[in-house]
XYZ file of C-alpha atoms in Angstrom:
213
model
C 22.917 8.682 -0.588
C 22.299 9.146 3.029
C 20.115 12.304 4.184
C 20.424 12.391 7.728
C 17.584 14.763 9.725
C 16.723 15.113 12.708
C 12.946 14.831 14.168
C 10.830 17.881 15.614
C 8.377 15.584 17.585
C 8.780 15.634 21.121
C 8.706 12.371 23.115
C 6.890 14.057 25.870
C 4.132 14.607 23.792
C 3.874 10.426 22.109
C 0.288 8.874 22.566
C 2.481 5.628 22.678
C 5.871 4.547 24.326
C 6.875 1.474 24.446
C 10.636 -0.379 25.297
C 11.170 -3.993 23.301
C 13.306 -6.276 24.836
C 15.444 -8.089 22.238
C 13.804 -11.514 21.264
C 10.320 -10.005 21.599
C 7.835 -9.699 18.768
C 5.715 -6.153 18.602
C 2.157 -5.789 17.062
C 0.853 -2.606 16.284
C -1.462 -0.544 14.086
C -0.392 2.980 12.939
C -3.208 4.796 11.569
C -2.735 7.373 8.535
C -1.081 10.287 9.683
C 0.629 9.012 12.791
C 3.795 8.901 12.866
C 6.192 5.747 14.435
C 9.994 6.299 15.749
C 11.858 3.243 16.414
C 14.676 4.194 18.397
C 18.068 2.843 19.011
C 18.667 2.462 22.580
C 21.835 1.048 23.094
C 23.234 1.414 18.867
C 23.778 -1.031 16.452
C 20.534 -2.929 17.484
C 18.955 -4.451 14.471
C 14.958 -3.801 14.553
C 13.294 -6.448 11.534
C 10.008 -4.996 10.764
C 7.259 -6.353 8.300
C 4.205 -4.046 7.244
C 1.192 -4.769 5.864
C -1.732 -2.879 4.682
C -3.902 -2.748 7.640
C -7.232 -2.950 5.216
C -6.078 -5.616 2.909
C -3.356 -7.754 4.421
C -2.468 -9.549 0.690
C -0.936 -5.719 0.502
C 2.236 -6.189 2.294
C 5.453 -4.326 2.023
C 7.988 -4.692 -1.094
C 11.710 -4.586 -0.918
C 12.171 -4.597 -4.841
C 9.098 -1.950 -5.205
C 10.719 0.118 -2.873
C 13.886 -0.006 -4.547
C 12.479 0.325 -8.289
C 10.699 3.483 -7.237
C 12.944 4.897 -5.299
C 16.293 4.011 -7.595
C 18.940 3.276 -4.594
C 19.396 0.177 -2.323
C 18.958 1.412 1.404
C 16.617 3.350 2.820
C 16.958 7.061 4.565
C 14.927 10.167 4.918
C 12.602 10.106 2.131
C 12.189 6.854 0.870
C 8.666 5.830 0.701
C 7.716 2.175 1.873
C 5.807 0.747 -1.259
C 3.450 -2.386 -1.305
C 3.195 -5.729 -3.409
C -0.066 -3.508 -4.741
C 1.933 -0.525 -5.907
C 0.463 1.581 -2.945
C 3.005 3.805 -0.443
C 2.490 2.568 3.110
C 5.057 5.090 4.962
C 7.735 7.526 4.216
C 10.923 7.707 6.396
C 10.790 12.000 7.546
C 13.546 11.300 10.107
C 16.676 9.184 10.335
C 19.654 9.722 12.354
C 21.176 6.524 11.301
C 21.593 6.946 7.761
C 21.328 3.314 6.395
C 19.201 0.572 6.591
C 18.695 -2.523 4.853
C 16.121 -4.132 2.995
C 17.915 -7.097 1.114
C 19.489 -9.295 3.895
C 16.152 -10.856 4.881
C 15.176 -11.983 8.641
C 17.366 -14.658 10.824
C 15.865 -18.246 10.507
C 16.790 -21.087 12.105
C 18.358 -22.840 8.660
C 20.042 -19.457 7.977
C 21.833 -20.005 11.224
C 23.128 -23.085 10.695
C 24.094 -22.156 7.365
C 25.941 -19.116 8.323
C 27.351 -20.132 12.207
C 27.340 -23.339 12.456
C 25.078 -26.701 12.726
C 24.393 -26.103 16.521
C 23.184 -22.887 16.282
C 19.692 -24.362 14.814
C 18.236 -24.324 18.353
C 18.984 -20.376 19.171
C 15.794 -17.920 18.581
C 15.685 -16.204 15.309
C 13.247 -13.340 14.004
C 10.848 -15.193 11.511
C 10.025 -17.413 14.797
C 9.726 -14.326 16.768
C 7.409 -13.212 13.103
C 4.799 -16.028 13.855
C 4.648 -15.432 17.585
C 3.718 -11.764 16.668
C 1.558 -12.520 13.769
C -0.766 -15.262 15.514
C -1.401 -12.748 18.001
C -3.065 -10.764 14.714
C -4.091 -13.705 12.258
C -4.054 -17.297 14.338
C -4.178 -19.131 11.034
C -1.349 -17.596 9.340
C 2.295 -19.432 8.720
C 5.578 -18.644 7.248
C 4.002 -18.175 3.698
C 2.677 -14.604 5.485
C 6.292 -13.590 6.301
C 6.587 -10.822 4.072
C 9.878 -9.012 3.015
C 11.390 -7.194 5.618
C 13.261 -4.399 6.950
C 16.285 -4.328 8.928
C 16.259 -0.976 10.471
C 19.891 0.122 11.626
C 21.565 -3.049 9.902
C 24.361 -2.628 7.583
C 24.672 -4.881 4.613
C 26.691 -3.680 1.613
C 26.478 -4.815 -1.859
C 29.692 -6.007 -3.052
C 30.911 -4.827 -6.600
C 29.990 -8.599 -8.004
C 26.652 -7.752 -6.352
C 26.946 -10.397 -3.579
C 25.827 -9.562 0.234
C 28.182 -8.773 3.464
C 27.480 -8.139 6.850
C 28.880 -5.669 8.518
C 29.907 -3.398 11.901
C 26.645 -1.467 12.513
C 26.621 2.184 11.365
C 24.322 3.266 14.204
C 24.828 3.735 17.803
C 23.580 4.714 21.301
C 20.263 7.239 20.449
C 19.826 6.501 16.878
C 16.590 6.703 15.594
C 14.627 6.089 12.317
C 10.979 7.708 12.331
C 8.047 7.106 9.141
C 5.059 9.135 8.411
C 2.183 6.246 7.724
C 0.100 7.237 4.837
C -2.517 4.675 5.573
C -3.399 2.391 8.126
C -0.759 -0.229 8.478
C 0.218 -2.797 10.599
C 3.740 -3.128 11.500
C 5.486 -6.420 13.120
C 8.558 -5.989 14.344
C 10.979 -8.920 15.567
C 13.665 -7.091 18.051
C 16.640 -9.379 16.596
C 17.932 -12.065 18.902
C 21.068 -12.813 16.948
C 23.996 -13.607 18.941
C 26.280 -14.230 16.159
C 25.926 -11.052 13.615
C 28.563 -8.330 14.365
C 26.146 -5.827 12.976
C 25.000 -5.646 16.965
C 27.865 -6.449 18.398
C 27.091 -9.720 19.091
C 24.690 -8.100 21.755
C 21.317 -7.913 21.252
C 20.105 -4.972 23.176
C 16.418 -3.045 23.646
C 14.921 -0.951 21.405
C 11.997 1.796 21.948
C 8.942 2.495 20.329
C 7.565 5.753 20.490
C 3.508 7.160 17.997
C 2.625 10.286 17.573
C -0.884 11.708 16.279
Protein backbone atom coordinates (compact mmCIF):
# COMPACT_ATOMS: atom_id res chain seq x y z
CA UNK A 1 0.00 0.00 0.00
CA UNK A 2 1.12 3.46 -0.67
CA UNK A 3 1.91 5.83 2.47
CA UNK A 4 2.37 9.08 1.08
CA UNK A 5 4.26 11.86 3.60
CA UNK A 6 5.50 14.70 3.19
CA UNK A 7 9.24 15.86 4.25
CA UNK A 8 10.08 18.45 7.16
CA UNK A 9 13.65 19.22 5.80
CA UNK A 10 14.04 22.44 4.34
CA UNK A 11 15.95 22.85 1.05
CA UNK A 12 17.40 26.04 2.25
CA UNK A 13 19.13 24.36 4.78
CA UNK A 14 20.80 21.05 2.21
CA UNK A 15 24.71 20.76 2.55
CA UNK A 16 24.22 19.50 -1.13
CA UNK A 17 22.08 20.56 -4.24
CA UNK A 18 22.56 19.37 -7.20
CA UNK A 19 20.25 19.39 -10.81
CA UNK A 20 20.92 16.05 -13.20
CA UNK A 21 20.37 16.48 -16.61
CA UNK A 22 18.73 13.38 -18.12
CA UNK A 23 21.44 11.02 -19.68
CA UNK A 24 23.90 11.93 -16.93
CA UNK A 25 25.34 9.47 -14.44
CA UNK A 26 25.62 10.81 -10.53
CA UNK A 27 28.24 9.54 -7.95
CA UNK A 28 27.84 10.18 -4.51
CA UNK A 29 28.50 9.05 -0.94
CA UNK A 30 25.78 9.53 1.76
CA UNK A 31 27.17 9.04 5.07
CA UNK A 32 24.98 7.41 8.00
CA UNK A 33 22.52 9.71 9.09
CA UNK A 34 22.24 11.99 6.10
CA UNK A 35 19.54 12.04 4.46
CA UNK A 36 19.15 12.14 0.22
CA UNK A 37 15.86 13.61 -1.67
CA UNK A 38 15.70 12.92 -5.24
CA UNK A 39 13.25 15.15 -6.59
CA UNK A 40 11.00 15.17 -9.53
CA UNK A 41 11.41 18.24 -11.44
CA UNK A 42 9.36 18.13 -14.28
CA UNK A 43 7.07 14.48 -13.11
CA UNK A 44 7.13 11.26 -14.42
CA UNK A 45 11.01 11.35 -14.73
CA UNK A 46 12.40 7.95 -14.06
CA UNK A 47 15.64 8.26 -11.65
CA UNK A 48 17.59 4.38 -11.82
CA UNK A 49 19.67 4.27 -8.80
CA UNK A 50 22.13 1.43 -7.63
CA UNK A 51 23.58 1.43 -3.94
CA UNK A 52 26.23 -0.16 -2.54
CA UNK A 53 27.72 -0.45 0.81
CA UNK A 54 30.20 2.26 0.87
CA UNK A 55 32.67 -0.06 3.22
CA UNK A 56 32.32 -3.27 1.40
CA UNK A 57 31.19 -2.79 -2.18
CA UNK A 58 30.39 -6.92 -2.65
CA UNK A 59 27.35 -5.43 -0.29
CA UNK A 60 25.16 -3.98 -2.86
CA UNK A 61 21.48 -3.39 -2.83
CA UNK A 62 18.75 -6.34 -3.20
CA UNK A 63 15.49 -6.09 -4.98
CA UNK A 64 14.24 -9.64 -3.76
CA UNK A 65 15.70 -8.87 -0.04
CA UNK A 66 13.89 -5.86 -0.05
CA UNK A 67 10.81 -7.39 -1.06
CA UNK A 68 11.09 -10.65 1.27
CA UNK A 69 11.51 -8.37 4.24
CA UNK A 70 9.35 -5.99 3.56
CA UNK A 71 6.31 -8.40 2.09
CA UNK A 72 4.96 -5.98 -0.88
CA UNK A 73 6.39 -5.24 -4.40
CA UNK A 74 7.04 -1.35 -4.59
CA UNK A 75 8.56 0.73 -2.44
CA UNK A 76 7.03 3.90 -0.31
CA UNK A 77 7.54 5.52 3.01
CA UNK A 78 8.99 2.95 5.12
CA UNK A 79 10.49 0.42 3.20
CA UNK A 80 13.98 -0.21 4.16
CA UNK A 81 16.65 -0.72 1.28
CA UNK A 82 18.27 -4.19 2.23
CA UNK A 83 21.68 -5.59 0.90
CA UNK A 84 22.89 -8.93 -0.85
CA UNK A 85 24.50 -9.22 2.98
CA UNK A 86 21.20 -8.97 4.81
CA UNK A 87 22.22 -5.41 6.10
CA UNK A 88 19.57 -2.17 5.71
CA UNK A 89 21.32 0.50 3.67
CA UNK A 90 18.38 3.28 3.74
CA UNK A 91 14.82 3.68 4.66
CA UNK A 92 12.42 5.76 2.45
CA UNK A 93 10.93 8.64 5.50
CA UNK A 94 9.37 10.68 2.66
CA UNK A 95 7.60 10.02 -0.62
CA UNK A 96 5.19 12.11 -2.38
CA UNK A 97 5.02 9.80 -5.26
CA UNK A 98 3.71 6.79 -3.82
CA UNK A 99 5.22 4.00 -6.07
CA UNK A 100 8.31 2.98 -7.29
CA UNK A 101 9.72 0.08 -8.86
CA UNK A 102 12.27 -2.31 -8.20
CA UNK A 103 11.58 -5.26 -10.73
CA UNK A 104 11.76 -3.67 -14.26
CA UNK A 105 15.57 -3.48 -14.25
CA UNK A 106 17.72 -0.58 -16.06
CA UNK A 107 17.43 0.27 -20.05
CA UNK A 108 20.23 -1.56 -22.05
CA UNK A 109 21.00 -1.32 -25.34
CA UNK A 110 19.64 -5.17 -26.22
CA UNK A 111 16.56 -4.32 -24.10
CA UNK A 112 15.93 -1.60 -26.60
CA UNK A 113 16.01 -3.38 -29.47
CA UNK A 114 14.05 -5.98 -27.97
CA UNK A 115 11.32 -3.80 -26.81
CA UNK A 116 11.36 -0.71 -29.73
CA UNK A 117 12.82 -1.85 -32.36
CA UNK A 118 16.31 -3.07 -34.03
CA UNK A 119 17.47 0.61 -34.63
CA UNK A 120 17.08 1.75 -31.41
CA UNK A 121 20.46 -0.24 -30.34
CA UNK A 122 22.48 2.96 -30.92
CA UNK A 123 20.29 5.39 -28.45
CA UNK A 124 21.89 5.87 -24.74
CA UNK A 125 20.54 3.65 -22.12
CA UNK A 126 21.15 3.67 -18.18
CA UNK A 127 23.52 0.60 -17.57
CA UNK A 128 25.91 2.61 -20.15
CA UNK A 129 25.26 5.71 -18.28
CA UNK A 130 26.01 2.84 -14.92
CA UNK A 131 29.68 2.29 -16.17
CA UNK A 132 30.35 5.92 -17.00
CA UNK A 133 29.38 6.65 -13.31
CA UNK A 134 30.97 3.68 -11.79
CA UNK A 135 34.57 4.06 -13.48
CA UNK A 136 34.57 7.37 -12.10
CA UNK A 137 34.46 5.23 -8.51
CA UNK A 138 36.10 1.74 -9.44
CA UNK A 139 38.08 2.09 -13.07
CA UNK A 140 38.27 -1.68 -13.25
CA UNK A 141 34.76 -2.53 -12.77
CA UNK A 142 32.23 -3.83 -15.76
CA UNK A 143 28.70 -4.79 -16.18
CA UNK A 144 29.11 -7.82 -13.74
CA UNK A 145 29.11 -4.69 -10.92
CA UNK A 146 25.68 -3.48 -12.17
CA UNK A 147 23.75 -4.31 -9.29
CA UNK A 148 19.85 -4.45 -9.06
CA UNK A 149 18.30 -1.30 -9.31
CA UNK A 150 15.74 1.11 -8.49
CA UNK A 151 13.49 2.97 -10.63
CA UNK A 152 12.40 5.79 -8.53
CA UNK A 153 8.99 7.35 -9.84
CA UNK A 154 8.53 4.45 -12.53
CA UNK A 155 5.40 2.57 -12.69
CA UNK A 156 5.46 -1.08 -13.53
CA UNK A 157 2.53 -3.25 -12.45
CA UNK A 158 2.46 -6.88 -11.96
CA UNK A 159 -0.09 -8.43 -14.02
CA UNK A 160 -2.44 -11.12 -12.36
CA UNK A 161 -0.30 -14.01 -14.39
CA UNK A 162 2.61 -12.20 -12.72
CA UNK A 163 4.10 -10.82 -15.98
CA UNK A 164 5.54 -7.03 -16.19
CA UNK A 165 3.83 -3.74 -17.89
CA UNK A 166 4.90 -0.42 -18.30
CA UNK A 167 2.96 2.16 -17.63
CA UNK A 168 1.81 6.20 -17.58
CA UNK A 169 3.96 7.54 -14.70
CA UNK A 170 2.15 8.07 -11.36
CA UNK A 171 4.31 11.07 -10.44
CA UNK A 172 4.44 14.53 -11.64
CA UNK A 173 5.86 18.10 -11.55
CA UNK A 174 7.48 18.37 -7.63
CA UNK A 175 7.42 14.82 -6.69
CA UNK A 176 9.88 13.71 -4.49
CA UNK A 177 11.16 10.47 -2.81
CA UNK A 178 13.65 11.13 0.23
CA UNK A 179 15.79 7.96 2.35
CA UNK A 180 17.37 8.13 5.68
CA UNK A 181 20.99 6.24 5.03
CA UNK A 182 21.76 4.04 7.89
CA UNK A 183 25.32 3.58 6.85
CA UNK A 184 27.63 4.90 4.52
CA UNK A 185 26.53 4.13 1.04
CA UNK A 186 27.25 4.95 -2.26
CA UNK A 187 24.50 5.67 -4.56
CA UNK A 188 24.75 5.74 -8.61
CA UNK A 189 22.14 7.07 -10.21
CA UNK A 190 21.56 6.95 -14.16
CA UNK A 191 18.95 10.00 -14.92
CA UNK A 192 17.02 7.74 -17.64
CA UNK A 193 17.55 8.69 -21.25
CA UNK A 194 14.71 6.64 -22.64
CA UNK A 195 12.92 8.13 -25.42
CA UNK A 196 10.60 5.38 -25.99
CA UNK A 197 8.98 4.43 -22.36
CA UNK A 198 5.66 6.30 -21.75
CA UNK A 199 6.39 6.09 -18.08
CA UNK A 200 8.17 9.76 -18.86
CA UNK A 201 6.32 10.75 -21.41
CA UNK A 202 8.56 9.97 -23.89
CA UNK A 203 10.54 13.04 -22.43
CA UNK A 204 13.30 12.63 -20.46
CA UNK A 205 13.50 15.61 -18.25
CA UNK A 206 15.99 16.82 -15.11
CA UNK A 207 15.91 15.67 -11.90
CA UNK A 208 17.40 17.31 -8.50
CA UNK A 209 19.42 16.11 -5.87
CA UNK A 210 19.25 17.63 -2.68
CA UNK A 211 21.65 15.94 1.32
CA UNK A 212 20.98 16.88 4.38
CA UNK A 213 23.15 16.28 7.69
Amino acid sequence: MSVLTESTLNPADAIYDFTLLAGDPWLFEIKRGQTLRIFDLEGNQAADTLFYNARDQADRYSAQDTIREQGALYLTTGTQLISTRGNVLLTITADTCGRHDTLGGACACESNMVRYAIEKRSMHACRDVFLRGLRQWRPQWSKRDITHNINFFMNVPVTPDGGLTFEDGVSGPGRYVEMRAEMDVVCLISNCPQLNNPCNAYNPTPIRLLVWD
